[in-house]
PDB file of C-alpha atoms and ligand atoms in Angstrom:
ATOM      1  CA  UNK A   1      -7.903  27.529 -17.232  1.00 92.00           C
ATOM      2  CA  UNK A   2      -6.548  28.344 -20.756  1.00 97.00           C
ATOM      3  CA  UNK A   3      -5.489  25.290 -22.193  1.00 98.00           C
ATOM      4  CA  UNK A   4      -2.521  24.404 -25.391  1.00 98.00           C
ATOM      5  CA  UNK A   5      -4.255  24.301 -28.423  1.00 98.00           C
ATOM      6  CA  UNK A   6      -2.616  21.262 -30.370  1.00 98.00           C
ATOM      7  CA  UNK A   7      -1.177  22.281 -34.054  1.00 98.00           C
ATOM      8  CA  UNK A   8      -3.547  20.887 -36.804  1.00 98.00           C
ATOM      9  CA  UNK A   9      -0.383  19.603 -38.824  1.00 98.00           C
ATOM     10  CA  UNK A  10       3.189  17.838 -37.646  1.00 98.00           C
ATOM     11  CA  UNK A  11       5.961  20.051 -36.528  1.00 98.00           C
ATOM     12  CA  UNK A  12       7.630  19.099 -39.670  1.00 98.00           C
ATOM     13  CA  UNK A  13       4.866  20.113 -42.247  1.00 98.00           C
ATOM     14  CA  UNK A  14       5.534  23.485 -42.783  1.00 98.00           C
ATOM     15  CA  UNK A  15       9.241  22.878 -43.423  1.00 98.00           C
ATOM     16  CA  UNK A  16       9.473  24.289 -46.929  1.00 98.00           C
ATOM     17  CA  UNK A  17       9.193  27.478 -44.483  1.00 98.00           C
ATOM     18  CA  UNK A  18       9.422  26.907 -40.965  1.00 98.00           C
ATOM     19  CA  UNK A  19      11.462  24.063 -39.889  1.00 98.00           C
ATOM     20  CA  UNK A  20      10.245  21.281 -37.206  1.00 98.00           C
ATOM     21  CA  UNK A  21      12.515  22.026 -34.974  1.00 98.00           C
ATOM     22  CA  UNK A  22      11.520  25.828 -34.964  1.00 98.00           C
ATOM     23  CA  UNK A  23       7.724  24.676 -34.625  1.00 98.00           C
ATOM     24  CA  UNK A  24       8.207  22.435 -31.776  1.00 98.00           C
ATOM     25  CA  UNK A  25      10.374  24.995 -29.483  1.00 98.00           C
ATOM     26  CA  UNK A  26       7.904  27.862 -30.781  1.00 98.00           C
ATOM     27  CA  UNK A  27       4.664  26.010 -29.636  1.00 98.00           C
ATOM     28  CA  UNK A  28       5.432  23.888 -27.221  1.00 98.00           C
ATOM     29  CA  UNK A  29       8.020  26.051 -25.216  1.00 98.00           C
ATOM     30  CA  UNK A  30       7.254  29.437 -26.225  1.00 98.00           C
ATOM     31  CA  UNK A  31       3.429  29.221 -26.161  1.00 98.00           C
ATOM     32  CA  UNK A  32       3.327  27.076 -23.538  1.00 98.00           C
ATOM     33  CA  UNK A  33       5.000  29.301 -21.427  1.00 98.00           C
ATOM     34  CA  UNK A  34       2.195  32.329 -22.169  1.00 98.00           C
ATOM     35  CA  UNK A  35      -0.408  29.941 -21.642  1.00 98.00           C
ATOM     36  CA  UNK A  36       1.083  28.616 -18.494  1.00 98.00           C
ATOM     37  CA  UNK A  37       1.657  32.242 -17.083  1.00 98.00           C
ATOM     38  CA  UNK A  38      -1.045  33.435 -18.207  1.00 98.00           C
ATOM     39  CA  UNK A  39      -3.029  30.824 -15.860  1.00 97.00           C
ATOM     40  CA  UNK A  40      -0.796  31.949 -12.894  1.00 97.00           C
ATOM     41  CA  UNK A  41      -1.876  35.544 -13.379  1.00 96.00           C
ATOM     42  CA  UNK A  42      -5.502  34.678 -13.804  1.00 95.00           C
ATOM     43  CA  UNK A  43      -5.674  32.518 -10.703  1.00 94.00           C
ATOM     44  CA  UNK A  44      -4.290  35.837  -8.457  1.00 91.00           C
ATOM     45  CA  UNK A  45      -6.864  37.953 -10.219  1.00 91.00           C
ATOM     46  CA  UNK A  46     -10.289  35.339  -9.550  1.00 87.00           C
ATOM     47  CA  UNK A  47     -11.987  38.656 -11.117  1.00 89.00           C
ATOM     48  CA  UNK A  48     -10.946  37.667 -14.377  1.00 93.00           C
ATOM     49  CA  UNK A  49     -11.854  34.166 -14.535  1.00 93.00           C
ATOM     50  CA  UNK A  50     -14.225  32.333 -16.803  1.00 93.00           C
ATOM     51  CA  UNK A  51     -14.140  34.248 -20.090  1.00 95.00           C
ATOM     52  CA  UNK A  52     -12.617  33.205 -23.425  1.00 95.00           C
ATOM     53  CA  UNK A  53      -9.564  35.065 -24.636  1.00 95.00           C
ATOM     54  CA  UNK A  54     -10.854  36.990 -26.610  1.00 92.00           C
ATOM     55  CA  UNK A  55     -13.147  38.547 -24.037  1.00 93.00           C
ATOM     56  CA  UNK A  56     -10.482  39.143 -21.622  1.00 95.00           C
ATOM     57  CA  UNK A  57      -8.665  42.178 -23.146  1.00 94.00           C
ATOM     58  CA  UNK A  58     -11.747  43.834 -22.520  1.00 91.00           C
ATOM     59  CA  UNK A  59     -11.882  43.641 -18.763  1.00 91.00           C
ATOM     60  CA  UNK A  60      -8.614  45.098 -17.428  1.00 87.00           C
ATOM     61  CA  UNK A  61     -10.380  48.369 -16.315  1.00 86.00           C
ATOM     62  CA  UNK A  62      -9.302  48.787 -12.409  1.00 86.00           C
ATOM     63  CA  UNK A  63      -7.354  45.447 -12.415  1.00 91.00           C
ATOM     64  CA  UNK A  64      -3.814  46.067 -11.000  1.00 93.00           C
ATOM     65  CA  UNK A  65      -1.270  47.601 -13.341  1.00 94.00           C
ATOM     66  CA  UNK A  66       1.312  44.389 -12.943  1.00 94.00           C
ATOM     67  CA  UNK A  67      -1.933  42.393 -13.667  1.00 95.00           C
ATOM     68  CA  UNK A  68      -2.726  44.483 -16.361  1.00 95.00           C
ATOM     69  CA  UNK A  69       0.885  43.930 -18.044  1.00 96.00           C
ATOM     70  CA  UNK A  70       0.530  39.896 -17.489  1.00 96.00           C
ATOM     71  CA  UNK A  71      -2.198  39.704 -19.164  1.00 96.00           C
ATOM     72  CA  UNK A  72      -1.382  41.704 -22.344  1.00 96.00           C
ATOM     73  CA  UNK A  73       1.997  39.591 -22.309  1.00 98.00           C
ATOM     74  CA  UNK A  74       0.931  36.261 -21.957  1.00 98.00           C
ATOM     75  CA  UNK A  75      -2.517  36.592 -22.730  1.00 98.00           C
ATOM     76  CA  UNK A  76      -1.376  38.250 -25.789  1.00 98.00           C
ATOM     77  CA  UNK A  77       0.807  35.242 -26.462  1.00 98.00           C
ATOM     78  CA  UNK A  78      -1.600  32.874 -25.782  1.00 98.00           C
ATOM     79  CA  UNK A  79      -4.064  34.928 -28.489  1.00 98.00           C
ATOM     80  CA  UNK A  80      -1.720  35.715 -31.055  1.00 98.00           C
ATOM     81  CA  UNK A  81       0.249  32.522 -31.462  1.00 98.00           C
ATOM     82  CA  UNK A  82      -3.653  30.663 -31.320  1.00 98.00           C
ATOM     83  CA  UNK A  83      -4.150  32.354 -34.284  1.00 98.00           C
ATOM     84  CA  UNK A  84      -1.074  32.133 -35.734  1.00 99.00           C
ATOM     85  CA  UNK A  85      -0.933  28.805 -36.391  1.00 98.00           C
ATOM     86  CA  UNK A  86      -4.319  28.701 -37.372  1.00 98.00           C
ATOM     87  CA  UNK A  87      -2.644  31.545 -40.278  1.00 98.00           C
ATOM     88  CA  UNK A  88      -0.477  28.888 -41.893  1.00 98.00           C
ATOM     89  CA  UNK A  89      -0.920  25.388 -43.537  1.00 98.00           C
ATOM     90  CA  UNK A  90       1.019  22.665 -45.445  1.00 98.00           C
ATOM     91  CA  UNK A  91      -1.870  23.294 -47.766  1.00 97.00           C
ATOM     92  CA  UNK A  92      -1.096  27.104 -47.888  1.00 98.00           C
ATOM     93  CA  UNK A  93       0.339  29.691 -49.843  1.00 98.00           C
ATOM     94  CA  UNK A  94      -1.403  31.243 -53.620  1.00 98.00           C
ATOM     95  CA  UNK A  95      -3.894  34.170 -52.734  1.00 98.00           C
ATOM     96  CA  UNK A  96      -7.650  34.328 -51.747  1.00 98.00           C
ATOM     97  CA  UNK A  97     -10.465  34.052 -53.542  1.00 96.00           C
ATOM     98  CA  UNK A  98     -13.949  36.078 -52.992  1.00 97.00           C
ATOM     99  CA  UNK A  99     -14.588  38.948 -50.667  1.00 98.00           C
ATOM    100  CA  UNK A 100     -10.826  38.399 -48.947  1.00 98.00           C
ATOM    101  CA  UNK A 101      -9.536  38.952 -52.539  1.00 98.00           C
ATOM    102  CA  UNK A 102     -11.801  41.925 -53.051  1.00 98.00           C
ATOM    103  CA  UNK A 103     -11.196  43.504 -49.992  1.00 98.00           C
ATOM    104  CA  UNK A 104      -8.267  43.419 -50.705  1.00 98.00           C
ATOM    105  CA  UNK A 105      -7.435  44.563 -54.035  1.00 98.00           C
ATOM    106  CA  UNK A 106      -9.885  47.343 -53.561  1.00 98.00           C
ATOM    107  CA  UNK A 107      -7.329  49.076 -50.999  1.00 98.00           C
ATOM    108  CA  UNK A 108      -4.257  48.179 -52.735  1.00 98.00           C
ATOM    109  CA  UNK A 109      -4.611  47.846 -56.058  1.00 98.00           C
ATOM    110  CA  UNK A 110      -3.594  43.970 -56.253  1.00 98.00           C
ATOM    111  CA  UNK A 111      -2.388  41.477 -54.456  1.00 98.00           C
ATOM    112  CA  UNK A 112       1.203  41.560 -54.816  1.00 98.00           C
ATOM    113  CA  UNK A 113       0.786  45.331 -53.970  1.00 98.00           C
ATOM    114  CA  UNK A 114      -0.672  43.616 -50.846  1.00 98.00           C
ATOM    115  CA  UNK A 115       2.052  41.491 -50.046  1.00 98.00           C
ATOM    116  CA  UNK A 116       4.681  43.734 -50.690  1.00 98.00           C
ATOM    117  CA  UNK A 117       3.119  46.479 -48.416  1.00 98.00           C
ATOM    118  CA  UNK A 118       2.859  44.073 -45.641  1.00 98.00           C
ATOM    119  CA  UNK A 119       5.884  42.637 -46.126  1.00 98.00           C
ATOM    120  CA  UNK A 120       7.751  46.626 -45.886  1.00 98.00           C
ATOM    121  CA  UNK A 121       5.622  46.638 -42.369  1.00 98.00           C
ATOM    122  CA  UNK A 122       7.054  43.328 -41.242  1.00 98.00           C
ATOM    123  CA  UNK A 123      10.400  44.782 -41.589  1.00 98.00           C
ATOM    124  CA  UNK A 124      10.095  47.668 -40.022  1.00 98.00           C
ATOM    125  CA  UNK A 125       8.831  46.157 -36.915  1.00 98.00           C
ATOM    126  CA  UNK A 126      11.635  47.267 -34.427  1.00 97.00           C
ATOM    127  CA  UNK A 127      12.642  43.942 -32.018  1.00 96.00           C
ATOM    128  CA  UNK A 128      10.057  41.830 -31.341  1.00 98.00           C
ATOM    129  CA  UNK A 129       6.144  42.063 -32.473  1.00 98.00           C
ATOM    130  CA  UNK A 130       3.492  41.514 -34.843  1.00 98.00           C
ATOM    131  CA  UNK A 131       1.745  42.263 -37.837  1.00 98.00           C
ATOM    132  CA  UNK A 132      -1.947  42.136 -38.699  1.00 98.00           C
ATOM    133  CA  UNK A 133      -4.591  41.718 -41.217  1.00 98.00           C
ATOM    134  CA  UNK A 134      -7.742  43.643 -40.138  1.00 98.00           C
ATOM    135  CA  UNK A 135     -11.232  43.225 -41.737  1.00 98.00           C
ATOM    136  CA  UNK A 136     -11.183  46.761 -42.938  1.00 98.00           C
ATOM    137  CA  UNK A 137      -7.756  45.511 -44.950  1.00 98.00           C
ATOM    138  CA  UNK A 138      -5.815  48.087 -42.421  1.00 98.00           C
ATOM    139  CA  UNK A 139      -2.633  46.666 -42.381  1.00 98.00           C
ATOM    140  CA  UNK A 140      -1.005  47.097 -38.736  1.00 98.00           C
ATOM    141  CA  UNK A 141       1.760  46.237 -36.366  1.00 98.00           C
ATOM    142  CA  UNK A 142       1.895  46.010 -32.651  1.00 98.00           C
ATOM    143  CA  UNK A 143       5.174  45.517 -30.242  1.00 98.00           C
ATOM    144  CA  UNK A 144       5.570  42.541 -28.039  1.00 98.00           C
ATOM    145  CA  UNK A 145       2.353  40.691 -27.386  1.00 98.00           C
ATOM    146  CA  UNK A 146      -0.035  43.618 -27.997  1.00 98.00           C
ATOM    147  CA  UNK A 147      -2.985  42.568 -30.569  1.00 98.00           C
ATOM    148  CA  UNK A 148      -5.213  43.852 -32.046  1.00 98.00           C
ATOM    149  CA  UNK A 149      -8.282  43.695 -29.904  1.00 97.00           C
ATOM    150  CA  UNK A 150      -5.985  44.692 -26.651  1.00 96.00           C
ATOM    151  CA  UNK A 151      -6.189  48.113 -29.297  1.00 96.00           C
ATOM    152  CA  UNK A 152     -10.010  47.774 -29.173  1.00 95.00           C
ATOM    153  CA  UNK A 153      -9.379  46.667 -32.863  1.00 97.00           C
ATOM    154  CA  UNK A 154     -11.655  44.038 -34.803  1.00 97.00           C
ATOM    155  CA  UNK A 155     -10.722  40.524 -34.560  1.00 97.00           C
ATOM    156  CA  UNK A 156      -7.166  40.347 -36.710  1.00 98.00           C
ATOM    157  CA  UNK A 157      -7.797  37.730 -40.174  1.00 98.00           C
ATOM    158  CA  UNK A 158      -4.485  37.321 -40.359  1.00 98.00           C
ATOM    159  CA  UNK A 159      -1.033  37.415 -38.209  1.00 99.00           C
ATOM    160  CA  UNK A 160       2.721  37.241 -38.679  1.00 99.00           C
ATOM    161  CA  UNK A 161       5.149  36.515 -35.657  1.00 98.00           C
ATOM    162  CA  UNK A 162       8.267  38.097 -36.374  1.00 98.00           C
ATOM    163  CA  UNK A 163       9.465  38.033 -32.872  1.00 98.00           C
ATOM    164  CA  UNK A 164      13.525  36.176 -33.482  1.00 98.00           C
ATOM    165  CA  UNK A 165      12.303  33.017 -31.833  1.00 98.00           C
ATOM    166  CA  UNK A 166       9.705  32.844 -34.382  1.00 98.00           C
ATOM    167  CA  UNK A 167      12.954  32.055 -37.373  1.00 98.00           C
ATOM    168  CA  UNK A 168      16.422  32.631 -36.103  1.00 98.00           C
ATOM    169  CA  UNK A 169      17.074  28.579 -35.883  1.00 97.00           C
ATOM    170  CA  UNK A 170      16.363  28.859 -40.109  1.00 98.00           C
ATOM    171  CA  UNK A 171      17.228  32.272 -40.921  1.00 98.00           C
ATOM    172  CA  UNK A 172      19.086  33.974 -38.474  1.00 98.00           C
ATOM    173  CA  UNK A 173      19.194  37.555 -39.091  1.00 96.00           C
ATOM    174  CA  UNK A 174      17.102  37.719 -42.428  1.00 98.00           C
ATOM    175  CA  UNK A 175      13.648  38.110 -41.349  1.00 98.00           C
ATOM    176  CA  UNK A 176      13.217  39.337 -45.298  1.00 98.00           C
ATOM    177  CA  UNK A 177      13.618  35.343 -46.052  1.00 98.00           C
ATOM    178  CA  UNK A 178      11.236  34.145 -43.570  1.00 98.00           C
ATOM    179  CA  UNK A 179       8.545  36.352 -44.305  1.00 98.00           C
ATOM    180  CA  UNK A 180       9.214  35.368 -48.507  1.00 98.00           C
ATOM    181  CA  UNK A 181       9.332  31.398 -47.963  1.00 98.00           C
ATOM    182  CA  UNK A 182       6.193  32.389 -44.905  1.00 98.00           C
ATOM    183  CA  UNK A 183       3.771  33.558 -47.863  1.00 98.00           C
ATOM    184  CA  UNK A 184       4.235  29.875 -49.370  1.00 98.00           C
ATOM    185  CA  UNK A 185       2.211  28.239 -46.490  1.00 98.00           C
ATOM    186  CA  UNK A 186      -0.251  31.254 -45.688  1.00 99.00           C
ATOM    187  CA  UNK A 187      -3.542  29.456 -44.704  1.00 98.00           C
ATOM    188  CA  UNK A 188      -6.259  31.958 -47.615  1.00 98.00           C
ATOM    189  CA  UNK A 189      -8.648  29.527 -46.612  1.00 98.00           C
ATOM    190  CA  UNK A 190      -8.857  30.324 -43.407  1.00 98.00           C
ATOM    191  CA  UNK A 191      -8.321  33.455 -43.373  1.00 98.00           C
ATOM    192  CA  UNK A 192     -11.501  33.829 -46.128  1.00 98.00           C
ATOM    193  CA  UNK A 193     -13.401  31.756 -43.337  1.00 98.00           C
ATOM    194  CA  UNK A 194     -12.641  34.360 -40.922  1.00 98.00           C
ATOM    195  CA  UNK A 195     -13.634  37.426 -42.961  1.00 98.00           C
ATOM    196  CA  UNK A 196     -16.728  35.549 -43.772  1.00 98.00           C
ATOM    197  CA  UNK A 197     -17.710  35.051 -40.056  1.00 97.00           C
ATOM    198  CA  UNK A 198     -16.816  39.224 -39.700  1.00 98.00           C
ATOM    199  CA  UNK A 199     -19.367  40.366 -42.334  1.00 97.00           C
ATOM    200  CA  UNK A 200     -21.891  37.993 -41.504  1.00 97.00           C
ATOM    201  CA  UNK A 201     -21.669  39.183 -37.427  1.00 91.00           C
TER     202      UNK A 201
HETATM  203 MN1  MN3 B   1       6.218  33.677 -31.161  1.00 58.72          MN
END
């Protein structure tokens, strides 16, 4: 059974960004729900049980289309809002340091260059999805609950929700203000930890 990781910081300590009242309705209803459908479509499809989330993307082959769809929607929930909040800190925002910082500004010239390019993606995400940081410094998006490694992609180093739910209490329609106050509590750290763990694999 997949299980509701527990934030590593109060609801209320990413507020210069993200309110408390947007973090408690986004983790504990929103993901909850993923994770707790998610463990409804797992337990009708025994075939699939037992492997970590990550690993289950990779054995939908011949499982039943409706299946299929459950698990890229609420598995893919359950993955990409795990590592979402894992992306962002009260401790966050600045840039990277090291091989994150390298990587890069070796594709984009600098960092703002970086920011603003993934910031233009963000936007154009139409409705609901995502957008990713990929260890080759591909910057991508995916609708709904897709992820990266539902793609076949490497594991993502970064990820931004842009999905309504994930600001419309604080911003309403201006997802351009969420993503500019959402680069204040962007967790480098982590994200450097990540890329670390990639080359070293
Ligand atoms: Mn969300």
């Amino acid at each position: 059974m997949y299980e509701l990781p527990s934030l590593a910081y109060d609801y209320e300590a990413l507020s210069r960004a993200i309110s408390g009242d947007i973090m408690k309705l986004h983790h504990d209803k929103h993901h909850k729900t993923y994770v707790d459908k998610l463990n409804l479509t797992i337990q009708s499809e025994p075939s699939l049980m037992g492997f970590t989330i990550d690993n289950l993307f990779s054995r939908l082959e011949g499982v039943p289309e409706a299946t299929r769809k459950s698990i890229c929607n609420n598995g893919g929930g359950h993955y990409n809002h795990s590592l979402f909040w894992l992306c962002m800190s009260p401790n966050g925002g600045g840039e990277p340091e090291g091989d994150l910082l390298n990587l890069i500004i070796a594709k984009y010239g600098s960092f703002q260059q970086f920011v603003d390019e993934f910031t233009t993606q963000a936007l154009s995400v139409f409705g609901s999805g995502w957008v990713w940081l990929q260890p080759n410094a591909d910057i991508i998006t995916t609708p709904n609950q897709d992820n990266p490694i539902i793609l076949g992609l490497d594991s993502p180093l970064l990820c931004l929700d842009v999905w309504e739910h994930a600001y419309y209490l604080d911003y309403k329609n201006k997802r351009d203000d969420y993503i500019k106050a959402w680069w204040g509590i962007v967790d480098w750290n982590a994200a450097s930890i990540r890329y670390s763990d990639y080359l070293e694999q």
